[in-house]
CSV table of N, CA, C and O in Angstrom, one decimal:
chain,number,residue,atom,x,y,z
A,1,MET,N,5.3,-13.3,0.9
A,1,MET,CA,6.2,-12.2,1.4
A,1,MET,C,6.1,-11.1,0.4
A,1,MET,O,6.1,-9.9,0.9
A,2,LEU,N,6.1,-11.4,-0.9
A,2,LEU,CA,6.0,-10.3,-1.8
A,2,LEU,C,4.7,-9.5,-1.7
A,2,LEU,O,4.6,-8.3,-1.9
A,3,VAL,N,3.6,-10.3,-1.4
A,3,VAL,CA,2.3,-9.7,-1.3
A,3,VAL,C,2.3,-8.7,-0.1
A,3,VAL,O,1.7,-7.6,-0.2
A,4,MET,N,3.0,-9.1,1.0
A,4,MET,CA,3.0,-8.2,2.1
A,4,MET,C,3.8,-6.9,1.8
A,4,MET,O,3.4,-5.8,2.2
A,5,ALA,N,4.9,-7.1,1.0
A,5,ALA,CA,5.7,-5.9,0.7
A,5,ALA,C,5.0,-5.0,-0.3
A,5,ALA,O,5.2,-3.7,-0.2
A,6,TYR,N,4.2,-5.5,-1.2
A,6,TYR,CA,3.6,-4.7,-2.2
A,6,TYR,C,2.1,-4.5,-1.9
A,6,TYR,O,1.4,-4.0,-2.8
A,7,GLY,N,1.6,-4.9,-0.8
A,7,GLY,CA,0.2,-4.9,-0.5
A,7,GLY,C,-0.4,-3.5,-0.5
A,7,GLY,O,-1.6,-3.3,-0.8
A,8,LYS,N,0.4,-2.5,-0.1
A,8,LYS,CA,-0.2,-1.1,-0.1
A,8,LYS,C,-0.5,-0.6,-1.5
A,8,LYS,O,-1.2,0.4,-1.6
A,9,TYR,N,0.0,-1.2,-2.5
A,9,TYR,CA,-0.3,-0.8,-3.9
A,9,TYR,C,-1.5,-1.3,-4.5
A,9,TYR,O,-1.9,-0.9,-5.6
A,10,PHE,N,-2.2,-2.3,-3.9
A,10,PHE,CA,-3.3,-3.0,-4.5
A,10,PHE,C,-4.5,-2.9,-3.5
A,10,PHE,O,-4.4,-2.8,-2.3
A,11,PRO,N,-5.7,-3.1,-4.1
A,11,PRO,CA,-6.9,-3.1,-3.2
A,11,PRO,C,-6.9,-4.4,-2.3
A,11,PRO,O,-6.5,-5.5,-2.7
A,12,ALA,N,-7.3,-4.2,-1.1
A,12,ALA,CA,-7.2,-5.3,-0.1
A,12,ALA,C,-8.0,-6.5,-0.5
A,12,ALA,O,-7.6,-7.6,-0.2
A,13,VAL,N,-9.1,-6.3,-1.1
A,13,VAL,CA,-10.0,-7.4,-1.5
A,13,VAL,C,-9.4,-8.2,-2.6
A,13,VAL,O,-9.7,-9.4,-2.8
A,14,ARG,N,-8.4,-7.7,-3.3
A,14,ARG,CA,-7.8,-8.4,-4.4
A,14,ARG,C,-6.5,-9.2,-4.0
A,14,ARG,O,-5.9,-9.9,-4.8
A,15,LEU,N,-6.0,-8.9,-2.8
A,15,LEU,CA,-4.8,-9.5,-2.3
A,15,LEU,C,-4.7,-11.1,-2.4
A,15,LEU,O,-3.8,-11.6,-2.8
A,16,PRO,N,-5.8,-11.8,-1.9
A,16,PRO,CA,-5.8,-13.2,-2.1
A,16,PRO,C,-5.7,-13.7,-3.5
A,16,PRO,O,-4.9,-14.6,-3.8
A,17,GLU,N,-6.3,-13.0,-4.4
A,17,GLU,CA,-6.2,-13.4,-5.8
A,17,GLU,C,-4.8,-13.1,-6.4
A,17,GLU,O,-4.3,-14.0,-7.1
A,18,ILE,N,-4.2,-12.0,-6.0
A,18,ILE,CA,-2.9,-11.7,-6.4
A,18,ILE,C,-1.9,-12.7,-5.9
A,18,ILE,O,-1.0,-13.2,-6.6
A,19,LYS,N,-2.1,-13.1,-4.6
A,19,LYS,CA,-1.2,-14.1,-4.0
A,19,LYS,C,-1.2,-15.4,-4.7
A,19,LYS,O,-0.2,-16.0,-5.0
A,20,GLN,N,-2.4,-15.8,-5.1
A,20,GLN,CA,-2.6,-17.1,-5.8
A,20,GLN,C,-1.9,-17.0,-7.2
A,20,GLN,O,-1.2,-18.0,-7.6
A,21,MET,N,-2.1,-15.9,-7.9
A,21,MET,CA,-1.5,-15.8,-9.2
A,21,MET,C,0.0,-15.8,-9.1
A,21,MET,O,0.7,-16.4,-10.0
A,22,LEU,N,0.5,-15.1,-8.1
A,22,LEU,CA,2.0,-15.0,-8.0
A,22,LEU,C,2.6,-16.3,-7.6
A,22,LEU,O,3.7,-16.7,-8.0
A,23,GLU,N,1.8,-17.1,-6.8
A,23,GLU,CA,2.3,-18.5,-6.4
A,23,GLU,C,2.4,-19.4,-7.6
A,23,GLU,O,3.2,-20.2,-7.7
A,24,GLN,N,1.4,-19.2,-8.6
A,24,GLN,CA,1.4,-20.0,-9.8
A,24,GLN,C,2.6,-19.8,-10.7
A,24,GLN,O,3.1,-20.7,-11.3
A,25,ILE,N,3.1,-18.5,-10.7
A,25,ILE,CA,4.2,-18.3,-11.6
A,25,ILE,C,5.6,-18.4,-11.0
A,25,ILE,O,6.6,-18.3,-11.7
A,26,GLY,N,5.6,-18.6,-9.7
A,26,GLY,CA,6.9,-18.9,-9.0
A,26,GLY,C,7.5,-17.6,-8.4
A,26,GLY,O,7.2,-16.5,-8.9
A,27,PRO,N,8.3,-17.7,-7.4
A,27,PRO,CA,8.9,-16.5,-6.7
A,27,PRO,C,9.8,-15.7,-7.6
A,27,PRO,O,9.8,-14.5,-7.5
A,28,ASP,N,10.6,-16.3,-8.4
A,28,ASP,CA,11.5,-15.5,-9.3
A,28,ASP,C,10.7,-14.7,-10.3
A,28,ASP,O,11.0,-13.5,-10.5
A,29,ASN,N,9.8,-15.4,-10.9
A,29,ASN,CA,9.0,-14.7,-11.9
A,29,ASN,C,8.1,-13.6,-11.3
A,29,ASN,O,7.8,-12.6,-11.9
A,30,ALA,N,7.6,-13.9,-10.1
A,30,ALA,CA,6.7,-13.0,-9.4
A,30,ALA,C,7.5,-11.7,-9.1
A,30,ALA,O,6.9,-10.6,-9.2
A,31,SER,N,8.7,-11.8,-8.7
A,31,SER,CA,9.5,-10.6,-8.4
A,31,SER,C,9.7,-9.8,-9.7
A,31,SER,O,9.8,-8.6,-9.6
A,32,GLN,N,9.9,-10.5,-10.8
A,32,GLN,CA,10.0,-9.8,-12.1
A,32,GLN,C,8.7,-9.1,-12.4
A,32,GLN,O,8.7,-7.9,-12.9
A,33,VAL,N,7.6,-9.7,-12.2
A,33,VAL,CA,6.3,-9.1,-12.5
A,33,VAL,C,6.0,-7.9,-11.7
A,33,VAL,O,5.5,-6.9,-12.1
A,34,LEU,N,6.4,-8.0,-10.4
A,34,LEU,CA,6.2,-6.9,-9.4
A,34,LEU,C,7.3,-5.8,-9.6
A,34,LEU,O,7.1,-4.8,-8.9
A,35,ALA,N,8.3,-6.0,-10.4
A,35,ALA,CA,9.3,-5.0,-10.5
A,35,ALA,C,8.9,-3.8,-11.3
A,35,ALA,O,9.6,-2.7,-11.1
A,36,SER,N,7.8,-3.9,-12.0
A,36,SER,CA,7.4,-2.7,-12.7
A,36,SER,C,6.9,-1.6,-11.7
A,36,SER,O,6.4,-1.9,-10.7
A,37,GLY,N,7.1,-0.4,-12.1
A,37,GLY,CA,6.8,0.7,-11.1
A,37,GLY,C,5.3,0.9,-10.9
A,37,GLY,O,4.6,1.3,-11.8
A,38,PHE,N,4.9,0.6,-9.7
A,38,PHE,CA,3.5,0.9,-9.3
A,38,PHE,C,3.4,2.2,-8.7
A,38,PHE,O,4.3,2.7,-8.0
A,39,LYS,N,2.3,2.9,-8.9
A,39,LYS,CA,2.1,4.2,-8.4
A,39,LYS,C,1.7,4.1,-6.9
A,39,LYS,O,0.9,3.3,-6.5
A,40,ASP,N,2.2,5.0,-6.1
A,40,ASP,CA,2.0,5.0,-4.7
A,40,ASP,C,0.7,5.8,-4.4
A,40,ASP,O,0.5,6.9,-4.8
A,41,PRO,N,-0.3,5.1,-3.7
A,41,PRO,CA,-1.6,5.8,-3.4
A,41,PRO,C,-1.4,7.0,-2.6
A,41,PRO,O,-2.2,8.0,-2.7
A,42,MET,N,-0.5,7.0,-1.7
A,42,MET,CA,-0.3,8.2,-0.8
A,42,MET,C,0.3,9.4,-1.6
A,42,MET,O,-0.1,10.5,-1.3
A,43,THR,N,1.1,9.1,-2.5
A,43,THR,CA,1.6,10.2,-3.4
A,43,THR,C,0.5,10.8,-4.2
A,43,THR,O,0.4,12.0,-4.4
A,44,ALA,N,-0.4,9.9,-4.7
A,44,ALA,CA,-1.6,10.4,-5.5
A,44,ALA,C,-2.5,11.3,-4.6
A,44,ALA,O,-3.0,12.3,-5.0
A,45,LEU,N,-2.6,10.9,-3.3
A,45,LEU,CA,-3.4,11.7,-2.4
A,45,LEU,C,-2.8,13.0,-2.2
A,45,LEU,O,-3.5,14.1,-2.2
A,46,VAL,N,-1.5,13.1,-1.9
A,46,VAL,CA,-0.8,14.3,-1.7
A,46,VAL,C,-0.9,15.2,-3.0
A,46,VAL,O,-1.1,16.4,-2.9
A,47,LEU,N,-0.7,14.6,-4.1
A,47,LEU,CA,-0.9,15.4,-5.4
A,47,LEU,C,-2.3,15.9,-5.5
A,47,LEU,O,-2.5,17.0,-5.9
A,48,GLY,N,-3.3,15.1,-5.1
A,48,GLY,CA,-4.6,15.5,-5.1
A,48,GLY,C,-4.9,16.7,-4.2
A,48,GLY,O,-5.7,17.6,-4.5
A,49,LEU,N,-4.3,16.7,-3.0
A,49,LEU,CA,-4.5,17.7,-2.1
A,49,LEU,C,-4.0,19.1,-2.6
A,49,LEU,O,-4.6,20.1,-2.4
A,50,PHE,N,-2.8,19.0,-3.2
A,50,PHE,CA,-2.1,20.3,-3.6
A,50,PHE,C,-2.3,20.7,-5.0
A,50,PHE,O,-2.4,21.9,-5.3
A,51,LEU,N,-2.5,19.7,-5.9
A,51,LEU,CA,-2.6,20.0,-7.3
A,51,LEU,C,-3.7,19.3,-8.0
A,51,LEU,O,-3.8,19.2,-9.2
A,52,GLY,N,-4.7,18.8,-7.2
A,52,GLY,CA,-5.8,18.0,-7.8
A,52,GLY,C,-6.7,18.8,-8.7
A,52,GLY,O,-7.2,18.3,-9.7
A,53,GLY,N,-6.8,20.1,-8.4
A,53,GLY,CA,-7.7,20.9,-9.3
A,53,GLY,C,-7.1,21.0,-10.7
A,53,GLY,O,-7.9,21.2,-11.7
A,54,LEU,N,-5.8,20.9,-10.9
A,54,LEU,CA,-5.2,20.9,-12.2
A,54,LEU,C,-5.2,19.5,-12.8
A,54,LEU,O,-4.7,19.4,-13.9
A,55,GLY,N,-5.6,18.5,-12.1
A,55,GLY,CA,-5.7,17.1,-12.7
A,55,GLY,C,-4.4,16.4,-12.5
A,55,GLY,O,-4.2,15.3,-13.1
A,56,VAL,N,-3.4,16.9,-11.8
A,56,VAL,CA,-2.1,16.3,-11.7
A,56,VAL,C,-2.2,14.9,-11.1
A,56,VAL,O,-1.5,14.0,-11.5
A,57,ASP,N,-3.1,14.7,-10.1
A,57,ASP,CA,-3.3,13.4,-9.5
A,57,ASP,C,-3.7,12.4,-10.5
A,57,ASP,O,-3.2,11.2,-10.5
A,58,ARG,N,-4.6,12.7,-11.4
A,58,ARG,CA,-5.1,11.8,-12.4
A,58,ARG,C,-4.0,11.6,-13.5
A,58,ARG,O,-3.9,10.4,-14.0
A,59,PHE,N,-3.3,12.6,-13.8
A,59,PHE,CA,-2.2,12.4,-14.8
A,59,PHE,C,-1.1,11.4,-14.2
A,59,PHE,O,-0.6,10.6,-14.9
A,60,TYR,N,-0.9,11.5,-12.9
A,60,TYR,CA,0.1,10.7,-12.2
A,60,TYR,C,-0.3,9.2,-12.3
A,60,TYR,O,0.6,8.3,-12.5
A,61,ILE,N,-1.6,8.9,-12.1
A,61,ILE,CA,-2.0,7.5,-12.2
A,61,ILE,C,-2.3,7.0,-13.6
A,61,ILE,O,-2.5,5.8,-13.8
A,62,GLY,N,-2.2,7.8,-14.5
A,62,GLY,CA,-2.4,7.4,-15.9
A,62,GLY,C,-3.8,7.7,-16.5
A,62,GLY,O,-4.1,7.3,-17.6
A,63,ASP,N,-4.7,8.3,-15.7
A,63,ASP,CA,-6.0,8.7,-16.2
A,63,ASP,C,-5.9,10.0,-16.9
A,63,ASP,O,-6.4,11.1,-16.4
A,64,ASN,N,-5.3,10.0,-18.1
A,64,ASN,CA,-5.0,11.3,-18.8
A,64,ASN,C,-6.2,12.0,-19.2
A,64,ASN,O,-6.3,13.2,-19.2
A,65,SER,N,-7.3,11.3,-19.7
A,65,SER,CA,-8.5,11.9,-20.1
A,65,SER,C,-9.2,12.6,-18.9
A,65,SER,O,-9.7,13.7,-19.1
A,66,ILE,N,-9.3,11.9,-17.8
A,66,ILE,CA,-9.9,12.6,-16.6
A,66,ILE,C,-9.0,13.7,-16.1
A,66,ILE,O,-9.6,14.8,-15.7
A,67,GLY,N,-7.7,13.6,-16.2
A,67,GLY,CA,-6.8,14.7,-15.8
A,67,GLY,C,-7.0,15.9,-16.6
A,67,GLY,O,-7.1,17.0,-16.2
A,68,ALA,N,-7.2,15.7,-18.0
A,68,ALA,CA,-7.4,16.8,-18.9
A,68,ALA,C,-8.8,17.4,-18.6
A,68,ALA,O,-8.9,18.7,-18.7
A,69,LEU,N,-9.8,16.6,-18.4
A,69,LEU,CA,-11.1,17.1,-18.1
A,69,LEU,C,-11.1,18.0,-16.8
A,69,LEU,O,-11.7,19.0,-16.7
A,70,LYS,N,-10.4,17.5,-15.8
A,70,LYS,CA,-10.3,18.3,-14.5
A,70,LYS,C,-9.6,19.6,-14.8
A,70,LYS,O,-10.0,20.6,-14.2
A,71,LEU,N,-8.6,19.6,-15.6
A,71,LEU,CA,-7.9,20.8,-15.9
A,71,LEU,C,-8.8,21.8,-16.7
A,71,LEU,O,-8.8,23.0,-16.3
A,72,VAL,N,-9.6,21.3,-17.6
A,72,VAL,CA,-10.5,22.2,-18.3
A,72,VAL,C,-11.6,22.7,-17.4
A,72,VAL,O,-11.9,23.9,-17.5
A,73,VAL,N,-12.1,21.9,-16.5
A,73,VAL,CA,-13.1,22.4,-15.6
A,73,VAL,C,-12.5,23.4,-14.6
A,73,VAL,O,-13.2,24.4,-14.3
A,74,PHE,N,-11.3,23.2,-14.2
A,74,PHE,CA,-10.6,24.2,-13.4
A,74,PHE,C,-10.5,25.5,-14.1
A,74,PHE,O,-10.8,26.6,-13.5
A,75,ILE,N,-10.0,25.5,-15.3
A,75,ILE,CA,-9.9,26.8,-16.1
A,75,ILE,C,-11.2,27.4,-16.3
A,75,ILE,O,-11.3,28.6,-16.1
A,76,ILE,N,-12.2,26.7,-16.7
A,76,ILE,CA,-13.5,27.2,-16.9
A,76,ILE,C,-14.1,27.8,-15.6
A,76,ILE,O,-14.7,28.9,-15.6
A,77,GLY,N,-13.9,27.1,-14.5
A,77,GLY,CA,-14.3,27.5,-13.2
A,77,GLY,C,-13.7,28.9,-12.8
A,77,GLY,O,-14.4,29.7,-12.3
A,78,TRP,N,-12.4,29.0,-13.1
A,78,TRP,CA,-11.8,30.3,-12.8
A,78,TRP,C,-12.3,31.4,-13.7
A,78,TRP,O,-12.4,32.5,-13.2
A,79,VAL,N,-12.5,31.1,-14.9
A,79,VAL,CA,-13.1,32.1,-15.8
A,79,VAL,C,-14.4,32.6,-15.3
A,79,VAL,O,-14.7,33.8,-15.3
A,80,ILE,N,-15.3,31.6,-14.9
A,80,ILE,CA,-16.6,31.9,-14.4
A,80,ILE,C,-16.5,32.8,-13.1
A,80,ILE,O,-17.2,33.7,-12.9
A,81,ALA,N,-15.5,32.4,-12.3
A,81,ALA,CA,-15.3,33.1,-11.0
A,81,ALA,C,-14.9,34.5,-11.3
A,81,ALA,O,-15.3,35.5,-10.6
A,82,VAL,N,-14.0,34.8,-12.3
A,82,VAL,CA,-13.6,36.1,-12.6
A,82,VAL,C,-14.8,36.9,-13.2
A,82,VAL,O,-15.0,38.1,-12.8
A,83,ILE,N,-15.6,36.3,-14.0
A,83,ILE,CA,-16.7,37.0,-14.6
A,83,ILE,C,-17.8,37.3,-13.6
A,83,ILE,O,-18.3,38.4,-13.6
A,84,THR,N,-18.0,36.5,-12.6
A,84,THR,CA,-19.0,36.7,-11.6
A,84,THR,C,-18.4,37.4,-10.4
A,84,THR,O,-19.1,37.5,-9.3
A,85,CYS,N,-17.2,38.0,-10.5
A,85,CYS,CA,-16.5,38.7,-9.5
A,85,CYS,C,-16.4,37.9,-8.2
A,85,CYS,O,-16.6,38.4,-7.1
A,86,GLY,N,-16.1,36.6,-8.3
A,86,GLY,CA,-15.8,35.8,-7.1
A,86,GLY,C,-17.0,35.1,-6.5
A,86,GLY,O,-16.8,34.4,-5.6
A,87,ILE,N,-18.2,35.4,-7.1
A,87,ILE,CA,-19.4,34.7,-6.5
A,87,ILE,C,-19.3,33.2,-6.7
A,87,ILE,O,-19.7,32.5,-5.8
A,88,MET,N,-18.8,32.7,-7.8
A,88,MET,CA,-18.7,31.3,-8.0
A,88,MET,C,-17.3,30.8,-7.8
A,88,MET,O,-16.8,29.9,-8.5
A,89,PHE,N,-16.6,31.3,-6.8
A,89,PHE,CA,-15.2,31.0,-6.5
A,89,PHE,C,-15.0,29.5,-6.2
A,89,PHE,O,-14.0,28.9,-6.5
A,90,PHE,N,-16.0,28.8,-5.6
A,90,PHE,CA,-15.8,27.4,-5.1
A,90,PHE,C,-16.0,26.4,-6.3
A,90,PHE,O,-15.6,25.3,-6.1
A,91,VAL,N,-16.5,26.8,-7.4
A,91,VAL,CA,-16.8,25.9,-8.5
A,91,VAL,C,-15.6,25.0,-8.9
A,91,VAL,O,-15.7,23.8,-9.0
A,92,PRO,N,-14.4,25.5,-9.1
A,92,PRO,CA,-13.3,24.7,-9.5
A,92,PRO,C,-12.9,23.6,-8.5
A,92,PRO,O,-12.2,22.7,-8.8
A,93,TYR,N,-13.3,23.8,-7.2
A,93,TYR,CA,-12.8,22.9,-6.2
A,93,TYR,C,-13.8,21.7,-5.8
A,93,TYR,O,-13.4,20.8,-5.1
A,94,ILE,N,-15.0,21.8,-6.3
A,94,ILE,CA,-16.0,20.8,-6.0
A,94,ILE,C,-15.5,19.4,-6.4
A,94,ILE,O,-15.5,18.4,-5.6
A,95,TRP,N,-15.2,19.3,-7.7
A,95,TRP,CA,-14.7,18.0,-8.2
A,95,TRP,C,-13.5,17.5,-7.5
A,95,TRP,O,-13.3,16.3,-7.1
A,96,ASN,N,-12.6,18.4,-7.2
A,96,ASN,CA,-11.3,18.0,-6.5
A,96,ASN,C,-11.6,17.5,-5.1
A,96,ASN,O,-11.0,16.5,-4.7
A,97,ILE,N,-12.5,18.1,-4.4
A,97,ILE,CA,-12.8,17.6,-3.0
A,97,ILE,C,-13.4,16.2,-3.1
A,97,ILE,O,-13.1,15.3,-2.3
A,98,ILE,N,-14.3,16.0,-4.0
A,98,ILE,CA,-15.0,14.7,-4.2
A,98,ILE,C,-13.9,13.6,-4.6
A,98,ILE,O,-13.9,12.5,-4.1
A,99,ASP,N,-13.0,14.0,-5.5
A,99,ASP,CA,-12.0,13.1,-6.0
A,99,ASP,C,-11.0,12.7,-5.0
A,99,ASP,O,-10.4,11.6,-5.1
A,100,LEU,N,-10.8,13.5,-4.0
A,100,LEU,CA,-9.9,13.2,-2.9
A,100,LEU,C,-10.3,11.9,-2.2
A,100,LEU,O,-9.4,11.2,-1.7
A,101,PHE,N,-11.6,11.7,-2.1
A,101,PHE,CA,-12.1,10.5,-1.4
A,101,PHE,C,-11.9,9.2,-2.3
A,101,PHE,O,-11.9,8.1,-1.8
A,102,TYR,N,-11.6,9.4,-3.6
A,102,TYR,CA,-11.5,8.2,-4.5
A,102,TYR,C,-10.1,8.0,-5.1
A,102,TYR,O,-9.9,6.9,-5.6
A,103,ILE,N,-9.2,8.9,-5.0
A,103,ILE,CA,-8.0,8.8,-5.7
A,103,ILE,C,-7.1,7.7,-5.2
A,103,ILE,O,-6.5,7.0,-6.0
A,104,MET,N,-7.1,7.4,-3.9
A,104,MET,CA,-6.3,6.3,-3.4
A,104,MET,C,-6.8,4.9,-3.9
A,104,MET,O,-6.0,4.1,-4.4
A,105,ASP,N,-8.1,4.8,-3.9
A,105,ASP,CA,-8.7,3.5,-4.5
A,105,ASP,C,-8.5,3.4,-6.0
A,105,ASP,O,-8.2,2.3,-6.5
A,106,ALA,N,-8.6,4.5,-6.7
A,106,ALA,CA,-8.4,4.5,-8.1
A,106,ALA,C,-6.9,4.2,-8.4
A,106,ALA,O,-6.7,3.4,-9.4
A,107,THR,N,-6.0,4.6,-7.6
A,107,THR,CA,-4.6,4.3,-7.8
A,107,THR,C,-4.4,2.8,-7.6
A,107,THR,O,-3.7,2.2,-8.4
A,108,LYS,N,-4.9,2.3,-6.5
A,108,LYS,CA,-4.8,0.8,-6.3
A,108,LYS,C,-5.4,0.0,-7.4
A,108,LYS,O,-4.8,-1.0,-7.8
A,109,GLU,N,-6.5,0.4,-7.9
A,109,GLU,CA,-7.2,-0.3,-9.0
A,109,GLU,C,-6.3,-0.3,-10.3
A,109,GLU,O,-6.2,-1.3,-11.0
A,110,LYS,N,-5.8,0.9,-10.5
A,110,LYS,CA,-4.9,1.0,-11.7
A,110,LYS,C,-3.7,0.1,-11.6
A,110,LYS,O,-3.2,-0.5,-12.5
A,111,ASN,N,-3.1,0.1,-10.4
A,111,ASN,CA,-1.9,-0.8,-10.1
A,111,ASN,C,-2.3,-2.3,-10.3
A,111,ASN,O,-1.6,-3.1,-10.9
A,112,TYR,N,-3.5,-2.6,-9.9
A,112,TYR,CA,-4.0,-4.0,-10.1
A,112,TYR,C,-4.1,-4.3,-11.5
A,112,TYR,O,-3.7,-5.4,-12.0
A,113,MET,N,-4.7,-3.4,-12.3
A,113,MET,CA,-4.9,-3.6,-13.7
A,113,MET,C,-3.5,-3.8,-14.4
A,113,MET,O,-3.3,-4.6,-15.3
A,114,GLN,N,-2.5,-3.0,-14.0
A,114,GLN,CA,-1.2,-3.1,-14.5
A,114,GLN,C,-0.6,-4.4,-14.2
A,114,GLN,O,0.1,-5.1,-15.0
A,115,LEU,N,-0.8,-4.9,-12.9
A,115,LEU,CA,-0.2,-6.2,-12.5
A,115,LEU,C,-0.9,-7.3,-13.4
A,115,LEU,O,-0.1,-8.2,-13.8
A,116,MET,N,-2.2,-7.2,-13.6
A,116,MET,CA,-2.8,-8.3,-14.4
A,116,MET,C,-2.3,-8.3,-15.8
A,116,MET,O,-2.1,-9.3,-16.4
A,117,THR,N,-2.0,-7.1,-16.4
A,117,THR,CA,-1.4,-7.0,-17.7
A,117,THR,C,0.0,-7.6,-17.7
A,117,THR,O,0.3,-8.4,-18.6
A,118,ASN,N,0.8,-7.4,-16.7
A,118,ASN,CA,2.1,-7.9,-16.6
A,118,ASN,C,2.0,-9.5,-16.5
A,118,ASN,O,2.8,-10.2,-17.1
A,119,ILE,N,1.1,-10.0,-15.7
A,119,ILE,CA,1.0,-11.4,-15.5
A,119,ILE,C,0.5,-12.1,-16.8
A,119,ILE,O,1.1,-13.1,-17.2
A,120,GLN,N,-0.4,-11.5,-17.5
A,120,GLN,CA,-0.9,-12.0,-18.8
A,120,GLN,C,0.2,-12.0,-19.8
A,120,GLN,O,0.4,-12.9,-20.5
A,121,TYR,N,1.0,-10.9,-19.8
A,121,TYR,CA,2.2,-10.8,-20.7
A,121,TYR,C,3.2,-11.9,-20.4
A,121,TYR,O,3.7,-12.6,-21.3
A,122,TYR,N,3.4,-12.1,-19.1
A,122,TYR,CA,4.4,-13.2,-18.7
A,122,TYR,C,3.9,-14.5,-19.1
A,122,TYR,O,4.6,-15.3,-19.7
A,123,ASN,N,2.6,-14.8,-18.9
A,123,ASN,CA,2.0,-16.1,-19.3
A,123,ASN,C,2.0,-16.3,-20.8
A,123,ASN,O,2.2,-17.4,-21.2
A,124,TYR,N,1.8,-15.2,-21.5
A,124,TYR,CA,1.7,-15.3,-23.0
A,124,TYR,C,3.1,-15.6,-23.5
A,124,TYR,O,3.3,-16.3,-24.4
A,125,SER,N,4.1,-14.9,-22.9
A,125,SER,CA,5.5,-15.0,-23.5
A,125,SER,C,6.2,-16.3,-23.0
A,125,SER,O,7.2,-16.7,-23.6
A,126,SER,N,5.7,-16.9,-22.0
A,126,SER,CA,6.3,-18.2,-21.5
A,126,SER,C,6.0,-19.4,-22.3
A,126,SER,O,5.1,-19.6,-22.9
């Protein structure tokens, strides 16, 4: 039941593995493991649509280095656009458009990694 409730946060191919691990640690412990805040893939997509050029979507999911790189590319792209009088106007948006196709999967994969860390921490501390 917990897997169905939290399924949207994880990659579909990993759900059987997650279900098995949560069954091993028991329902009470599973709810504690799942209590940590997972990032919503739809929120990441909306952030990517409106603020993706600034790297906000990557900062949201915890990819700070990629977020910072997107921000730098955005700034450099706008400087180039100003220097070329708008001829290179599209440069800052190329990476953002490509990243829109990957941000939801990246968010789900980050959530999966966080879940695995939580389960390992739980197994280690028990």
